Short mmCIF file of C-alpha atoms in Angstrom, two decimals:
data_model
loop_
_atom_site.label_atom_id
_atom_site.label_comp_id
_atom_site.label_asym_id
_atom_site.label_seq_id
_atom_site.Cartn_x
_atom_site.Cartn_y
_atom_site.Cartn_z
CA MET A 1 25.73 -5.48 4.50
CA VAL A 2 24.61 -2.36 2.48
CA TYR A 3 21.94 -0.36 3.86
CA LYS A 4 20.08 2.91 3.22
CA ILE A 5 18.39 5.22 5.61
CA ILE A 6 15.29 7.40 4.83
CA ALA A 7 14.31 9.89 7.36
CA ALA A 8 11.27 12.21 7.56
CA ASN A 9 12.27 15.79 7.79
CA TYR A 10 11.92 16.67 11.34
CA PRO A 11 14.25 16.74 14.43
CA GLN A 12 13.16 13.40 16.03
CA ALA A 13 13.50 11.36 12.82
CA ILE A 14 16.64 13.12 11.76
CA ALA A 15 18.25 12.40 15.33
CA LEU A 16 17.51 8.82 15.20
CA SER A 17 18.95 8.36 11.77
CA ASP A 18 22.38 9.78 13.12
CA GLN A 19 22.04 7.14 16.00
CA LEU A 20 21.34 4.41 13.50
CA ARG A 21 24.45 5.34 11.43
CA THR A 22 26.46 5.09 14.53
CA ILE A 23 25.11 1.64 15.32
CA LEU A 24 25.80 0.51 11.78
CA SER A 25 29.34 2.09 11.59
CA ASP A 26 30.74 -1.39 10.64
CA HIS A 27 28.52 -1.83 7.69
CA THR A 28 28.08 0.14 4.29
CA GLU A 29 25.67 2.93 3.71
CA HIS A 30 24.28 3.27 0.23
CA THR A 31 24.34 6.86 -1.04
CA ASN A 32 23.51 6.27 -4.71
CA GLN A 33 20.40 7.40 -6.35
CA TYR A 34 18.06 4.93 -7.79
CA HIS A 35 15.95 5.41 -10.94
CA HIS A 36 12.84 3.64 -12.05
CA ASP A 37 12.27 1.39 -14.90
CA ASP A 38 8.47 0.66 -15.01
CA THR A 39 7.80 -1.03 -11.58
CA VAL A 40 11.26 -2.05 -10.78
CA ILE A 41 14.02 0.27 -9.29
CA VAL A 42 17.33 -0.08 -11.08
CA GLN A 43 20.04 -0.23 -8.53
CA GLN A 44 23.36 1.30 -8.94
CA THR A 45 24.89 -1.23 -6.33
CA PRO A 46 23.13 -3.94 -4.33
CA LEU A 47 21.02 -2.86 -1.39
CA ASP A 48 20.24 -5.28 1.41
CA TYR A 49 18.35 -3.18 3.95
CA LEU A 50 16.26 -0.10 3.95
CA PHE A 51 15.39 1.80 7.20
CA ILE A 52 12.57 4.15 7.07
CA ILE A 53 12.39 6.49 10.02
CA GLY A 54 9.04 8.45 10.66
CA GLY A 55 5.51 7.75 11.12
CA ASP A 56 3.26 5.62 9.19
CA GLY A 57 2.91 8.20 6.50
CA THR A 58 6.66 8.16 5.63
CA PHE A 59 6.64 4.33 5.84
CA ILE A 60 3.97 3.83 3.42
CA GLN A 61 5.18 6.53 0.78
CA TYR A 62 8.80 4.76 0.70
CA VAL A 63 7.54 1.13 1.01
CA ARG A 64 5.49 1.90 -2.24
CA GLU A 65 8.64 3.33 -3.88
CA TYR A 66 10.79 0.39 -2.99
CA ALA A 67 8.36 -2.39 -3.25
CA PHE A 68 9.69 -3.89 -6.26
CA VAL A 69 13.45 -3.94 -5.36
CA PRO A 70 14.03 -7.72 -5.23
CA ASN A 71 14.89 -9.21 -1.66
CA LEU A 72 15.29 -5.87 -0.20
CA LYS A 73 14.41 -5.95 3.54
CA ILE A 74 12.40 -2.94 4.86
CA ILE A 75 12.44 -2.12 8.40
CA GLY A 76 10.56 0.74 10.01
CA ILE A 77 11.68 2.98 13.05
CA ASN A 78 9.17 4.97 14.83
CA GLY A 79 10.40 8.62 14.52
CA GLY A 80 6.85 10.22 14.22
CA ASN A 81 3.56 10.25 16.05
CA VAL A 82 1.58 7.24 14.51
CA GLY A 83 3.79 3.99 13.83
CA PHE A 84 1.63 0.96 13.46
CA PHE A 85 4.17 -0.42 10.80
CA THR A 86 7.43 0.68 12.70
CA SER A 87 8.88 -1.97 15.18
CA TYR A 88 11.79 -0.19 16.41
CA HIS A 89 12.04 3.10 18.61
CA ALA A 90 14.64 5.00 20.28
CA HIS A 91 14.79 2.77 23.32
CA ASN A 92 15.62 -0.50 21.31
CA LEU A 93 17.33 0.92 18.18
CA VAL A 94 20.45 -1.10 19.10
CA ASN A 95 18.52 -4.49 18.71
CA ILE A 96 18.50 -3.65 14.94
CA LEU A 97 22.01 -5.30 15.00
CA ALA A 98 20.41 -8.59 15.88
CA ILE A 99 18.29 -8.40 12.73
CA ILE A 100 21.01 -7.74 10.21
CA ASP A 101 23.33 -10.34 11.84
CA ASP A 102 20.53 -13.07 11.10
CA GLU A 103 19.60 -13.57 14.68
CA LYS A 104 16.06 -12.98 14.02
CA PRO A 105 13.95 -15.75 12.18
CA VAL A 106 13.35 -15.46 8.45
CA GLU A 107 9.66 -15.72 9.11
CA CYS A 108 9.83 -11.75 10.47
CA TYR A 109 10.05 -10.79 6.60
CA LYS A 110 7.08 -10.96 4.67
CA GLN A 111 6.37 -10.11 1.06
CA PHE A 112 3.34 -7.93 0.98
CA HIS A 113 0.45 -7.00 -1.45
CA LEU A 114 0.02 -3.44 -2.94
CA LEU A 115 -3.15 -2.32 -4.77
CA ALA A 116 -2.72 -1.83 -8.50
CA ILE A 117 -4.75 0.73 -9.97
CA SER A 118 -4.59 0.97 -13.75
CA ASP A 119 -6.20 3.10 -16.29
CA GLN A 120 -5.29 2.67 -20.07
CA THR A 121 -1.71 3.92 -19.66
CA ASN A 122 -0.64 4.17 -16.09
CA THR A 123 -0.60 2.07 -12.85
CA TRP A 124 -0.51 3.42 -9.38
CA TYR A 125 0.18 1.26 -6.24
CA GLY A 126 -1.31 1.65 -2.72
CA PHE A 127 -0.09 0.02 0.42
CA ASN A 128 -3.41 0.95 2.44
CA ASP A 129 -6.20 2.00 0.18
CA PHE A 130 -7.74 3.42 -2.94
CA VAL A 131 -10.89 5.69 -3.06
CA MET A 132 -12.92 7.02 -5.88
CA PHE A 133 -15.24 9.63 -4.52
CA ALA A 134 -18.08 11.27 -6.46
CA VAL A 135 -18.93 15.15 -5.95
CA THR A 136 -22.57 14.35 -6.91
CA VAL A 137 -23.03 10.50 -7.39
CA LEU A 138 -20.88 7.73 -8.76
CA ASP A 139 -22.55 5.69 -11.48
CA VAL A 140 -20.87 2.72 -12.68
CA GLU A 141 -20.83 -0.84 -13.71
CA ILE A 142 -18.58 -3.12 -11.79
CA TYR A 143 -17.11 -6.46 -13.01
CA CYS A 144 -15.04 -9.10 -11.36
CA ASP A 145 -12.83 -11.07 -13.49
CA GLN A 146 -14.69 -9.80 -16.38
CA HIS A 147 -17.82 -11.20 -15.06
CA HIS A 148 -20.58 -8.50 -14.52
CA LEU A 149 -21.12 -7.93 -10.82
CA GLU A 150 -23.42 -4.98 -10.61
CA HIS A 151 -24.58 -1.61 -11.49
CA TYR A 152 -23.57 0.63 -8.66
CA ARG A 153 -24.84 4.03 -7.69
CA GLY A 154 -23.71 5.92 -4.60
CA SER A 155 -21.10 8.11 -3.01
CA GLY A 156 -17.84 6.25 -3.80
CA LEU A 157 -15.76 3.06 -3.77
CA LEU A 158 -13.10 2.33 -1.13
CA PHE A 159 -10.50 -0.62 -1.90
CA SER A 160 -8.22 -1.55 1.11
CA THR A 161 -5.68 -4.07 1.57
CA LYS A 162 -5.55 -6.28 4.49
CA TYR A 163 -3.11 -3.90 6.09
CA GLY A 164 -5.21 -0.80 5.18
CA SER A 165 -8.40 -2.53 6.58
CA THR A 166 -7.68 -0.89 10.02
CA GLY A 167 -7.59 2.65 8.43
CA TYR A 168 -10.24 4.47 6.43
CA ASN A 169 -11.90 1.10 5.90
CA LYS A 170 -12.54 0.63 9.76
CA SER A 171 -13.63 4.37 9.94
CA ALA A 172 -16.31 3.60 7.26
CA LYS A 173 -17.33 0.40 9.26
CA GLY A 174 -15.79 -2.01 7.17
CA PRO A 175 -14.27 -5.48 8.10
CA ILE A 176 -10.90 -5.92 9.74
CA ILE A 177 -8.74 -8.65 7.86
CA PHE A 178 -6.35 -10.49 9.98
CA PRO A 179 -2.75 -10.50 8.62
CA GLN A 180 -2.96 -14.36 8.11
CA ILE A 181 -5.98 -14.08 5.95
CA GLN A 182 -5.45 -13.64 2.15
CA ALA A 183 -7.92 -11.11 1.07
CA TRP A 184 -8.68 -7.54 0.11
CA ILE A 185 -11.81 -5.32 0.44
CA MET A 186 -14.14 -3.65 -2.05
CA HIS A 187 -16.31 -1.20 0.35
CA GLU A 188 -19.31 0.49 -1.22
CA LEU A 189 -19.78 4.00 0.29
CA PHE A 190 -23.47 5.03 0.75
CA ALA A 191 -24.83 2.92 -1.96
CA GLN A 192 -28.27 3.71 -3.25
CA GLN A 193 -31.07 1.21 -2.88
CA THR A 194 -34.09 1.81 -5.03
CA ALA A 195 -36.63 -0.14 -7.10
CA LYS A 196 -34.22 -0.04 -10.05
CA ILE A 197 -30.90 -0.26 -8.41
CA HIS A 198 -29.93 -2.94 -6.11
CA SER A 199 -26.23 -2.60 -4.97
CA LEU A 200 -24.40 -5.05 -2.91
CA TYR A 201 -24.33 -2.37 -0.22
CA ASN A 202 -22.15 -4.44 2.09
CA PRO A 203 -18.49 -4.55 1.85
CA LEU A 204 -17.07 -7.53 -0.23
CA LEU A 205 -13.93 -9.62 0.64
CA LEU A 206 -12.09 -10.62 -2.48
CA PRO A 207 -9.44 -13.22 -3.07
CA ASN A 208 -6.00 -11.91 -3.77
CA GLU A 209 -6.31 -13.11 -7.47
CA ALA A 210 -9.34 -11.10 -8.09
CA ILE A 211 -9.55 -8.18 -10.66
CA ILE A 212 -12.03 -5.63 -10.31
CA THR A 213 -12.94 -3.49 -13.30
CA ILE A 214 -15.13 -0.02 -12.98
CA VAL A 215 -16.79 1.24 -16.12
CA PRO A 216 -18.47 4.58 -15.96
CA LYS A 217 -22.16 4.96 -17.13
CA THR A 218 -21.83 8.60 -17.28
CA LEU A 219 -18.57 10.79 -17.68
CA TRP A 220 -19.73 14.19 -17.01
CA LYS A 221 -19.87 13.73 -13.10
CA PRO A 222 -16.62 14.85 -11.53
CA ILE A 223 -14.64 12.04 -9.64
CA LYS A 224 -11.84 12.35 -7.19
CA PHE A 225 -9.23 9.47 -6.86
CA SER A 226 -6.74 9.12 -4.14
CA VAL A 227 -4.13 6.40 -2.96
CA ASP A 228 -3.04 6.42 0.53
CA GLY A 229 -4.53 9.70 0.91
CA GLN A 230 -2.80 11.23 -2.04
CA VAL A 231 -4.97 12.52 -5.10
CA ILE A 232 -3.87 11.03 -8.36
CA ASN A 233 -4.94 11.78 -11.89
CA LEU A 234 -6.55 8.86 -13.44
CA ASP A 235 -7.59 8.89 -17.18
CA TRP A 236 -11.32 8.35 -16.33
CA ASN A 237 -13.02 7.49 -19.64
CA GLN A 238 -15.33 4.88 -21.35
CA ASN A 239 -12.71 2.09 -20.86
CA GLY A 240 -12.81 2.32 -17.24
CA ILE A 241 -10.04 1.28 -14.57
CA SER A 242 -9.00 -1.83 -13.10
CA VAL A 243 -8.07 -2.59 -9.46
CA GLY A 244 -6.32 -5.74 -8.13
CA LEU A 245 -3.24 -6.82 -6.12
CA LYS A 246 0.51 -7.05 -7.01
CA GLN A 247 2.94 -8.82 -4.81
CA SER A 248 6.11 -6.98 -3.81
CA LEU A 249 9.55 -8.29 -4.64
CA ALA A 250 10.80 -6.33 -1.31
CA LEU A 251 9.96 -7.67 2.25
CA ILE A 252 8.96 -5.88 5.01
CA TYR A 253 9.70 -6.61 8.85
CA LEU A 254 6.66 -7.59 10.77
CA PRO A 255 7.40 -9.61 13.67
CA CYS A 256 3.87 -9.97 14.67
CA THR A 257 2.66 -12.07 12.00
CA THR A 258 3.09 -15.84 11.32
CA THR A 259 2.18 -16.18 7.60
CA GLN A 260 2.41 -14.05 4.57
#
């Protein structure tokens, strides 16, 4: 078994990484660098397991980065404060040996969907959510699978995966999606309701295959974009952007779920 450890840069996570190396002393640590080729990370040598040590922020960052390594198994270890996606801690770290020795059922490893946000030249991926927020007002036409859905005016649009439904979306009073349900969310933030503008207003649950296209009606209004809390620079022009889901090639360890 070949493994790689990524730890957040603080003492607790670094100490756990040293403990994990001791536990995995009979296996091979992968130390080569990876490089990207479009959405696929090109491997110098095969990699079987990726252990991410930290909180949810660290986990989400590197899950996005390694999501398209085929058959890679990603396991989160809580070395931070908040760790909803981390299944192991200092007290049960030795139990990881049972996972890599195939004593755990294969159902524990799940492919997952990332939000794929595309302009005319680039694509960004989000594990939790994508937000577009207007400094004044967001004024756009929204299409679903190339069919016109609505003219939206309001503060912004929030898109969430089912895993991200318990984050920003929950704070904005959006729906919570059980892991077994195959859906994602478009949530309108403070939509205007006037005699001439009738936005959906309520959050919309979308099937995994749906593609949302957002086309600006006005381009002079400044818009901010963020993916998983990180600001990105989208090319916001008359062609608009698209938002959909893309299935990972890697798998994450989620023992509490029963289906993908």
